[in-house]
Structures are given as C-alpha cells and as structure tokens.
CSV table of C-alpha atoms and ligand atoms in Angstrom, one decimal:
chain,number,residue,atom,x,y,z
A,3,UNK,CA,64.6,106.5,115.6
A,4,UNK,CA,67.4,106.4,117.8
A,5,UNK,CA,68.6,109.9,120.1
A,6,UNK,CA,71.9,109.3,117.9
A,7,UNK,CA,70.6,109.1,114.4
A,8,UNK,CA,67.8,111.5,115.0
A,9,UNK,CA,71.0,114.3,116.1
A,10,UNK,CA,73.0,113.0,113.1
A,11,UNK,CA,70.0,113.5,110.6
A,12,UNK,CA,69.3,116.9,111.6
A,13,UNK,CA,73.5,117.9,111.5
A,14,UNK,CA,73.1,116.5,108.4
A,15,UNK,CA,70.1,118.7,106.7
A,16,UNK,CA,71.5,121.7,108.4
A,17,UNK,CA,74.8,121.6,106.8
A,18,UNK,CA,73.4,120.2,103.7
A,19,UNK,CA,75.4,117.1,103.9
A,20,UNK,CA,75.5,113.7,102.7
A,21,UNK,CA,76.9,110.3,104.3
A,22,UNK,CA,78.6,107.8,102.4
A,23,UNK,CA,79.9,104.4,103.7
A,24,UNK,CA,81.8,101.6,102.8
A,25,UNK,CA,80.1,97.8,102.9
A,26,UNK,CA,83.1,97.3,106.2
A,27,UNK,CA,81.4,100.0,108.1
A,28,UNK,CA,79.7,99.3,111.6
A,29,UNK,CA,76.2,98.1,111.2
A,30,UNK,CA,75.1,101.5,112.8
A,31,UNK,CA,77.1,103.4,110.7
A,32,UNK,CA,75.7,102.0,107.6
A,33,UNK,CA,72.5,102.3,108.8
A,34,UNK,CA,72.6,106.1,108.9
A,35,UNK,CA,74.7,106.3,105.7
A,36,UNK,CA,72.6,107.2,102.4
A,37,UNK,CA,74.9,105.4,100.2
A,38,UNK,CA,76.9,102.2,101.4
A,39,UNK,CA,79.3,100.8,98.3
A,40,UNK,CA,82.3,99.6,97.4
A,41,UNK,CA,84.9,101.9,96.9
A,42,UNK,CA,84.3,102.3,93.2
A,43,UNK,CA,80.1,103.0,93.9
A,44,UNK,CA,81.6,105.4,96.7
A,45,UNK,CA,83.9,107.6,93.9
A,46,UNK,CA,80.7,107.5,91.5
A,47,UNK,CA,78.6,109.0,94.3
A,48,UNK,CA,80.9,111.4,95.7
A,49,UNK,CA,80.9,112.8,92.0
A,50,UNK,CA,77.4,112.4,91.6
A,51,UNK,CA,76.3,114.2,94.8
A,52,UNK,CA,74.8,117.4,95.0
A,53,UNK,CA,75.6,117.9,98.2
A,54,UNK,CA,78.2,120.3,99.6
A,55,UNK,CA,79.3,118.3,102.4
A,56,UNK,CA,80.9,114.6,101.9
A,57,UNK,CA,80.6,112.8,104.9
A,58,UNK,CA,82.8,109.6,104.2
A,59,UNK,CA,82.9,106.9,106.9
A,60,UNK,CA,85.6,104.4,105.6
A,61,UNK,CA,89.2,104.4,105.9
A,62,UNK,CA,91.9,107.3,104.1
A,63,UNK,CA,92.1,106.1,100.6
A,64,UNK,CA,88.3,106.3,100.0
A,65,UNK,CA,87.9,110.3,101.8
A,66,UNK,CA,90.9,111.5,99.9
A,67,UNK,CA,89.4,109.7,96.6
A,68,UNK,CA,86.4,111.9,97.0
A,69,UNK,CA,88.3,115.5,97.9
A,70,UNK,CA,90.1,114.9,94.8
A,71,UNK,CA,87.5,114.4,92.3
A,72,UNK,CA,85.5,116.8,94.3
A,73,UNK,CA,87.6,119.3,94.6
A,74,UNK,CA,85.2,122.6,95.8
A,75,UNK,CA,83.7,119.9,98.3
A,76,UNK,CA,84.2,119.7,102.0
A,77,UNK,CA,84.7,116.1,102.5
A,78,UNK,CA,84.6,115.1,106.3
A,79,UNK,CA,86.8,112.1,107.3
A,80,UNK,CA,85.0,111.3,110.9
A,81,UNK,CA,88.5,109.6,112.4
A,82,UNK,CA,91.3,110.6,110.0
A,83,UNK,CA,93.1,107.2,112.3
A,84,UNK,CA,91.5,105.0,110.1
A,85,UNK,CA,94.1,104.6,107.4
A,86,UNK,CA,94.0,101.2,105.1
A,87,UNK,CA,97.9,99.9,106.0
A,88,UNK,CA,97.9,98.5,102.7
A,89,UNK,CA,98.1,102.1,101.1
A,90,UNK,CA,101.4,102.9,103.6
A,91,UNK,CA,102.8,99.5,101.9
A,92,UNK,CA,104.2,101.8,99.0
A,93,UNK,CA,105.6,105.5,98.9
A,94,UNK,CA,105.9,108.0,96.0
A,95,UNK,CA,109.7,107.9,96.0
A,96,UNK,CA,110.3,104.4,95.5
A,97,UNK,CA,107.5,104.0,92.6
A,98,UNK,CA,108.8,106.7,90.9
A,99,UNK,CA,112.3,105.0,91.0
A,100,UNK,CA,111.1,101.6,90.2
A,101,UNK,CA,108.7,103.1,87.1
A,102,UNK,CA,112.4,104.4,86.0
A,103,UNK,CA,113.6,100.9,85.9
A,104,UNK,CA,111.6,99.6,84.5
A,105,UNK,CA,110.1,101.8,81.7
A,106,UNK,CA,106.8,100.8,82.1
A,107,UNK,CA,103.1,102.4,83.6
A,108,UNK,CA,101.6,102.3,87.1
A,109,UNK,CA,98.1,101.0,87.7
A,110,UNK,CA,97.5,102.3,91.1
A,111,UNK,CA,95.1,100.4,93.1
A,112,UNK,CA,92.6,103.0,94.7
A,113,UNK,CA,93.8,101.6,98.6
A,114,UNK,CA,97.1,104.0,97.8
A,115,UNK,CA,98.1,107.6,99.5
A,116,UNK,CA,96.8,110.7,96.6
A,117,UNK,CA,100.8,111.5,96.8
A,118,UNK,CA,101.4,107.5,95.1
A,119,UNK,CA,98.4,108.5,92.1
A,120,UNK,CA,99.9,111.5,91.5
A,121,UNK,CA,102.6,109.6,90.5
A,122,UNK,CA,100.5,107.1,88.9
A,123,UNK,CA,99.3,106.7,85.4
A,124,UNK,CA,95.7,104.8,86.0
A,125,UNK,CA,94.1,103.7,89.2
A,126,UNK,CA,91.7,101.0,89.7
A,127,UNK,CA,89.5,99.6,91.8
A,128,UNK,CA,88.5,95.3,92.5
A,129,UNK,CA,85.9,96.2,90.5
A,130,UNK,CA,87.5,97.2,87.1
A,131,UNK,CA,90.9,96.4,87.6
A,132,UNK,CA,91.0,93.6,84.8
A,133,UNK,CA,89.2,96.2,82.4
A,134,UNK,CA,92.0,98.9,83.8
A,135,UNK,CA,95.1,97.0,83.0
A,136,UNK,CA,93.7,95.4,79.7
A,137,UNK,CA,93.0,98.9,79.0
A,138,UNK,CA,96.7,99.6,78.7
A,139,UNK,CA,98.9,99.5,76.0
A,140,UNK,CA,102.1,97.7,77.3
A,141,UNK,CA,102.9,95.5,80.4
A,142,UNK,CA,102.3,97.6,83.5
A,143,UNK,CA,103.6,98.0,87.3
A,144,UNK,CA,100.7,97.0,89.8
A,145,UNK,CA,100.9,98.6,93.3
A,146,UNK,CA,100.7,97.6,95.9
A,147,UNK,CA,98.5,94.8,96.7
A,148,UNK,CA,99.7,92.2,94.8
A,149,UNK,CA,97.3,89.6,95.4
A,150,UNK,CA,94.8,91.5,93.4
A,151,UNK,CA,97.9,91.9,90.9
A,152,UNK,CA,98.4,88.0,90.7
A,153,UNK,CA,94.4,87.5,90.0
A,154,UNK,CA,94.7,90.5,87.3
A,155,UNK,CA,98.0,88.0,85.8
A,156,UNK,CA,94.7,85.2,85.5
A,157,UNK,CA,92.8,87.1,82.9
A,158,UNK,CA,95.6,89.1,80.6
A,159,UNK,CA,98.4,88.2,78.4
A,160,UNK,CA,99.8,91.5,79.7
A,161,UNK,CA,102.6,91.0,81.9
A,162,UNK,CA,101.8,92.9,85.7
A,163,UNK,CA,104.7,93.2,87.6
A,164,UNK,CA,104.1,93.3,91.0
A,165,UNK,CA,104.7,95.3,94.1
A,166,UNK,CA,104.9,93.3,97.6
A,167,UNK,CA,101.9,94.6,99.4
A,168,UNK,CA,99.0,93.0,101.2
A,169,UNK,CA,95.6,93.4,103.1
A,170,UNK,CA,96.7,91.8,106.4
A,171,UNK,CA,92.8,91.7,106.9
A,172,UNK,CA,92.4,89.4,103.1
A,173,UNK,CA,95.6,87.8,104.0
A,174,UNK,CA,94.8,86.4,107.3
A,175,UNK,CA,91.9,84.4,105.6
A,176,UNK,CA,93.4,81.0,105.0
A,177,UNK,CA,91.8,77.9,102.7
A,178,UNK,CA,91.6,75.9,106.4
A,179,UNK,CA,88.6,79.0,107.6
A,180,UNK,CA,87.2,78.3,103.9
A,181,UNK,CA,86.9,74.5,104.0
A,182,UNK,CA,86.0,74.4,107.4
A,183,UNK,CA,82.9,76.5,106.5
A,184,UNK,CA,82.3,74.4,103.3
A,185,UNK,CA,81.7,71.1,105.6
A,186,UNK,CA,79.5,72.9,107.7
A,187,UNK,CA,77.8,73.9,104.9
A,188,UNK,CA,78.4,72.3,101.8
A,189,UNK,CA,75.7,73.7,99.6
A,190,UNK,CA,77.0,77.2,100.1
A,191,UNK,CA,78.8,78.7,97.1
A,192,UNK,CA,82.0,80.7,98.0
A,193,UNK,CA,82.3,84.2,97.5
A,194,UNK,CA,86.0,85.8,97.6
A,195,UNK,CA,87.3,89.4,97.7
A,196,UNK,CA,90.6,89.3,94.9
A,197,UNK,CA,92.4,90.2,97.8
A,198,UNK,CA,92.2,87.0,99.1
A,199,UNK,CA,95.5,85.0,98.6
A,200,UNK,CA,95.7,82.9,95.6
A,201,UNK,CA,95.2,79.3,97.3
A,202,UNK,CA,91.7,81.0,98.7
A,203,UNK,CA,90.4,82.3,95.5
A,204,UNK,CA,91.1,78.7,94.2
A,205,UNK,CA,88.4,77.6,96.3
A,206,UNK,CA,85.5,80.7,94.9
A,207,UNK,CA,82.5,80.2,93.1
A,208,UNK,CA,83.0,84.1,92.8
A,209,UNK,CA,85.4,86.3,93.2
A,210,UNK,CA,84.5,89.9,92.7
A,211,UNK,CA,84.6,93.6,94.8
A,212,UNK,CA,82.1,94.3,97.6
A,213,UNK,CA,79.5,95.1,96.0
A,214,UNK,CA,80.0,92.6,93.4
A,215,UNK,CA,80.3,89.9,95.6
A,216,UNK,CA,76.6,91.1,97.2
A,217,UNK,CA,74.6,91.6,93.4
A,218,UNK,CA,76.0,87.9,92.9
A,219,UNK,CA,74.2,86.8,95.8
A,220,UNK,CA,71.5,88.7,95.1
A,221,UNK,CA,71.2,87.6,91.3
A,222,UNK,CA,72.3,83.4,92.1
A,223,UNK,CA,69.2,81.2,92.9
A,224,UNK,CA,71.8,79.6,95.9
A,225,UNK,CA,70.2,80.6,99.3
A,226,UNK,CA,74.2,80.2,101.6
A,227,UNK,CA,77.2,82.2,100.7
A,228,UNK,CA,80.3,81.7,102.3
A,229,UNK,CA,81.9,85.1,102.3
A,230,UNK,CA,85.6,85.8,102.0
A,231,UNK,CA,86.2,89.1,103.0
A,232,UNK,CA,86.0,91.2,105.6
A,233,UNK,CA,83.1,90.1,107.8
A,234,UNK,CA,80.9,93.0,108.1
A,235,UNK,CA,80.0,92.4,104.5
A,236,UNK,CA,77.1,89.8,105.8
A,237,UNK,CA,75.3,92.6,107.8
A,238,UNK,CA,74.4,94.6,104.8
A,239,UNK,CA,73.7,91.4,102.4
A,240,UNK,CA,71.4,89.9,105.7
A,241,UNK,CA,69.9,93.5,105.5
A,242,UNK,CA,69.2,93.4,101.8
A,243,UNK,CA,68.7,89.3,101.2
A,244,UNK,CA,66.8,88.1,104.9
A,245,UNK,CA,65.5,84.7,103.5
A,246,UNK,CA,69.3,83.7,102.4
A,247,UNK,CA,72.7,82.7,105.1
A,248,UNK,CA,75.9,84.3,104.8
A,249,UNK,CA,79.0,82.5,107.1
A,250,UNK,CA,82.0,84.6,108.0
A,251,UNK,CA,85.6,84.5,108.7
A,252,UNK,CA,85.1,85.6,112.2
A,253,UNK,CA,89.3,86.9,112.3
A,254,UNK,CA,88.4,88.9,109.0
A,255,UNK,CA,87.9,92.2,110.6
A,256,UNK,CA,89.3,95.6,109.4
A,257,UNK,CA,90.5,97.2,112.4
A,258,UNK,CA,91.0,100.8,110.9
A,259,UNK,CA,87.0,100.8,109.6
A,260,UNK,CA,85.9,100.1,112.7
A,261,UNK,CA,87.4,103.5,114.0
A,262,UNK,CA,84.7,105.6,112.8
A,263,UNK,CA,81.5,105.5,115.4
A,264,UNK,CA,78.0,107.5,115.7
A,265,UNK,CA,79.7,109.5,117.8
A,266,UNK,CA,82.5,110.5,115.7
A,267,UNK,CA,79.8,111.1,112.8
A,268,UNK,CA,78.0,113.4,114.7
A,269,UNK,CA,81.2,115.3,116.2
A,270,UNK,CA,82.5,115.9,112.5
A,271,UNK,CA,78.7,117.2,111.3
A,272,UNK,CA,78.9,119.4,114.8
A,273,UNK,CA,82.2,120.7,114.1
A,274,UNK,CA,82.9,119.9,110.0
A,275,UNK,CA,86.0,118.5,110.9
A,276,UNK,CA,88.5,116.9,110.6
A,277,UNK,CA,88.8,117.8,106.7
A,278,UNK,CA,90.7,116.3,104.3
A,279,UNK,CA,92.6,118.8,103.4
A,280,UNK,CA,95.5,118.1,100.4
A,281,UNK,CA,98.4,119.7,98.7
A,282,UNK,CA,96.7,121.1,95.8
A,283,UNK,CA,99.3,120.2,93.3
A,284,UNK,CA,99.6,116.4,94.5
A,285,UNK,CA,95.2,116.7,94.0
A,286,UNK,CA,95.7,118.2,90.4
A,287,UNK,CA,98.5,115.5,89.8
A,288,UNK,CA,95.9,112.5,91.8
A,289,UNK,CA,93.0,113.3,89.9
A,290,UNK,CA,94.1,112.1,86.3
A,291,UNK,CA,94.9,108.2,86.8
A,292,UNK,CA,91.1,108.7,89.2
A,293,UNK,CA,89.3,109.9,86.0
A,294,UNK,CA,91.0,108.1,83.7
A,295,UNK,CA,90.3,105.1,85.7
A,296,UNK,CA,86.3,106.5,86.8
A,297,UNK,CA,85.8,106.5,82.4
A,298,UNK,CA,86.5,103.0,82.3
A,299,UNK,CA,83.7,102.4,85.0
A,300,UNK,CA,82.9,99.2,86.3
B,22,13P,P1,86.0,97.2,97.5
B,22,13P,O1,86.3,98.3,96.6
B,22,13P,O2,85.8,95.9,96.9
B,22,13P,O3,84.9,97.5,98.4
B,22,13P,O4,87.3,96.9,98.4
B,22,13P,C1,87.9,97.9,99.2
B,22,13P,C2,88.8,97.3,100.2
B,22,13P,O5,89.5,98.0,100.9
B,22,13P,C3,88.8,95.9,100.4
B,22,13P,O6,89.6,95.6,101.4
B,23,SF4,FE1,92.8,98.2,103.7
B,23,SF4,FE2,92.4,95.6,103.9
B,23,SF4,FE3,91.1,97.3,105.5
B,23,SF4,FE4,90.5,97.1,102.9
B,23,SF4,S1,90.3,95.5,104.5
B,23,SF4,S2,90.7,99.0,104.1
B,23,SF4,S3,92.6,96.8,102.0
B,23,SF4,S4,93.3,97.0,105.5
C-alpha cells in the first residue's frame, strides 16, 4: 500500500468514516474510495451508510445531495472548488418565476444548487429521469440541462419544457470525435452519457448514466466500447472488465472532479473539513423532490 492510502485508511477508521466517489474521480481517488457510483448509487449509499462521516469526492451537487438526506451526518466535501457549472446554469429566483408562468412542475436534475430543489417538485438523476418525468401528472419544466431534457422528450408524450443549460464537458463531444473512433474501430458499440448532444446520442448503441453505461458493458458479449462521456469512466470499467477496450474522447475531461486529490482526502479526514454546511430550511425544503425522486429508484 501506498504511504498515502495507508494515512487515509487509518484517518478513515479513526473517525469512523466512509469514502464515496463518483465514476469521474482520479484513478487514485477511486481506488481508495469504498463506493465509486453514479450519482444516483452515490445518494443510495450515503443513505445506506452506517457511517458518521461522508467523505464525498465528486463535485457540489453530489456532497450537498448527501448532507441533505443525511441530515445528522458530517459530510466532508475535500475541495468545496469543485462545483458542476451546469448547476450555476439556473438560480432559485428565476425558476420560481418561470414555474409561475407557466403553471407547471419542476423536475430538477440532481447537478442543481439544494437552494434550486428546494424550489423544485421532483429531482432526477440520468438514471431515472424518464421513470421521474413519466411519473408526473401533467407536462413539466426540466432544469437545467437540457440535453438530458430533449432525450427525456424521446420516450414521453409529456411535453418537457426546457431550460437552456449544458455540461460544457458532454457538450464538447462532437459526432466528428465519435465517428473518428468508429473507423478506428468499427466493431465497437457506442456508449453515450444523455448529456451528450442530440446528433451524438444518434450515433449510441447505448445511452444510459455512469454506471449504466458500465453494467451494459459488462452484461453485452461486445469486447470494444466507445465511451461518450467523461473519460475517466474507462479507468474504472478497465479496472472491472481487463479482457475488453474502452476508447475515449481525450477533450472530455471534467475539470472541477479533478480538483479533489489524495492530498485533499487526507487533509479533510485530518481536519473534518471543509463541511457542507446548509441553511436548514433550504435542506428541509431540498430534501422532498430528493426522496420523492430516491422512491422511484432507478
Ligand atoms: P451520472 O449520474 O450518470 O454519474 O452523471 C453525473 C454527471 O455529472 C454527469 O456529467
Ligand atoms: Fe457537471 Fe458536466 Fe462535470 Fe458532470 S461532467 S459534474 S455535468 S460539468
């Protein structure tokens, strides 16, 4: 074992702690993470935990996510810099307003601030959000990424109306990255994240979330996976499926994930902080659309 993890594992047992990770995270993060998920897997085992002490190495969105159905948990964000700019693409004020206009419900993607799902009336995730907005009763608002939104539109007669936000990391994969990859290897099947743009999830065998894109690997009898998302998704599926290939978008990197570091693992066991810390009446107001959302499941 490495001087790093070894110091991490024993911060960990001494504050009774556990470390959850996103599929983005640096290799060496997820290595010393016991869980690594998408962000719905992440929720589940936040909940599921008996620990007292969250350790959550991904970006804002996911820590917060866990504080607030966690409530009487410390939840450790190692670098509280690494915030998802999609969530800043949409503010509590303006929802509110345009929810007024338009007399209809929010489903609040989980990659939005808790002050946006306290105003909110379901959250979802890329792995449910079909099942979340069919679960509805009337047309609904979608916020904000509206990619995700526009594949929802593919699968329900409900009409989403979208907001105009945007994963610049999803977004910057374009169909030339895809079909240069498909000549170099034509037998691979494509695998897309729905926050791909819709010209990109054209050209998927798949499209699913994280994790969903990984079990399809695992469960197809294909042995090369394109993968269109962000690219440290083929370190944990090369960790988990060594015999099969998984090609990258090299440019798809999430800049913000990549802020949390050993180091700054071991610095927030050492000194359990930085906390996320929330107004308690936006967290009471947050946590309805989470479990309303977290009873649908996947
Ligand atoms: P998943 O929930 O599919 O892991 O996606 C989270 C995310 O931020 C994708 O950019
Ligand atoms: Fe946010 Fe995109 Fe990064 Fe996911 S990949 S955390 S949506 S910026």
């Amino acid at each position: 074992m490495q001087p790093a993890t070894e110091n991490i594992q024993k911060l960990k047992d001494h504050r009774e702690a556990v470390i959850l990770a996103h599929n983005y995270q640096r290799p060496e993060v997820q290595d010393i993470a016991d869980f690594v998920g998408d962000s719905l897997g992440l929720a589940r085992q936040a909940m599921d935990t008996d620990a007292r002490v969250i350790v959550f190495c991904g970006v804002d969105f996911m820590a917060e996510s866990a504080k607030i159905l966690n409530p009487d948990k410390t939840v450790l964000h190692p670098d509280t810099g690494a915030k998802c700019p999609m969530a800043a693409m949409v503010d509590p004020e303006s929802l509110r307003r345009f929810k007024e206009k338009r007399g209809l419900d929010a489903v609040s993607y989980v990659n939005t601030t808790a002050a946006v799902k306290a105003v909110s009336d379901i959250c979802c995730t890329s792995a449910n959000a079909v099942k979340v907005v069919e679960s509805m009763p009337d047309d609904v608002i979608f916020v904000p990424d509206s990619n995700l939104g526009r594949y929802v539109q593919r699968f329900t007669d409900k009409e989403v109306v979208l907001w105009p936000g945007f994963c610049p990391t999803h977004e910057g994969i374009t169909t030339e990255d895809i079909k240069r990859l498909q000549q170099q290897h034509p037998e691979a099947q494509v695998l897309a994240h729905p926050e791909c743009s819709p010209e990109v999830i054209d050209l998927a065998d798949r499209v699913a979330s994280t994790t969903g894109m990984l079990r399809y690997a695992q469960q197809s009898e294909g042995w090369e996976f394109i993968v269109a998302t962000e690219k440290e998704l083929a370190y944990r599926m090369k960790k988990e499926m060594p015999d099969k290939h998984f090609y990258v978008v090299e440019q798809a990197v999430c800049p913000t994930m990549k802020k949390i570091t050993l180091q700054k693992v071991a610095a927030a066991l050492e000194s359990m902080q930085p906390e996320v810390c929330l107004d308690p009446e936006v967290m009471e107001q947050a946590r309805r659309p989470l479990e309303r959302m977290m009873e649908i499941g996947r």
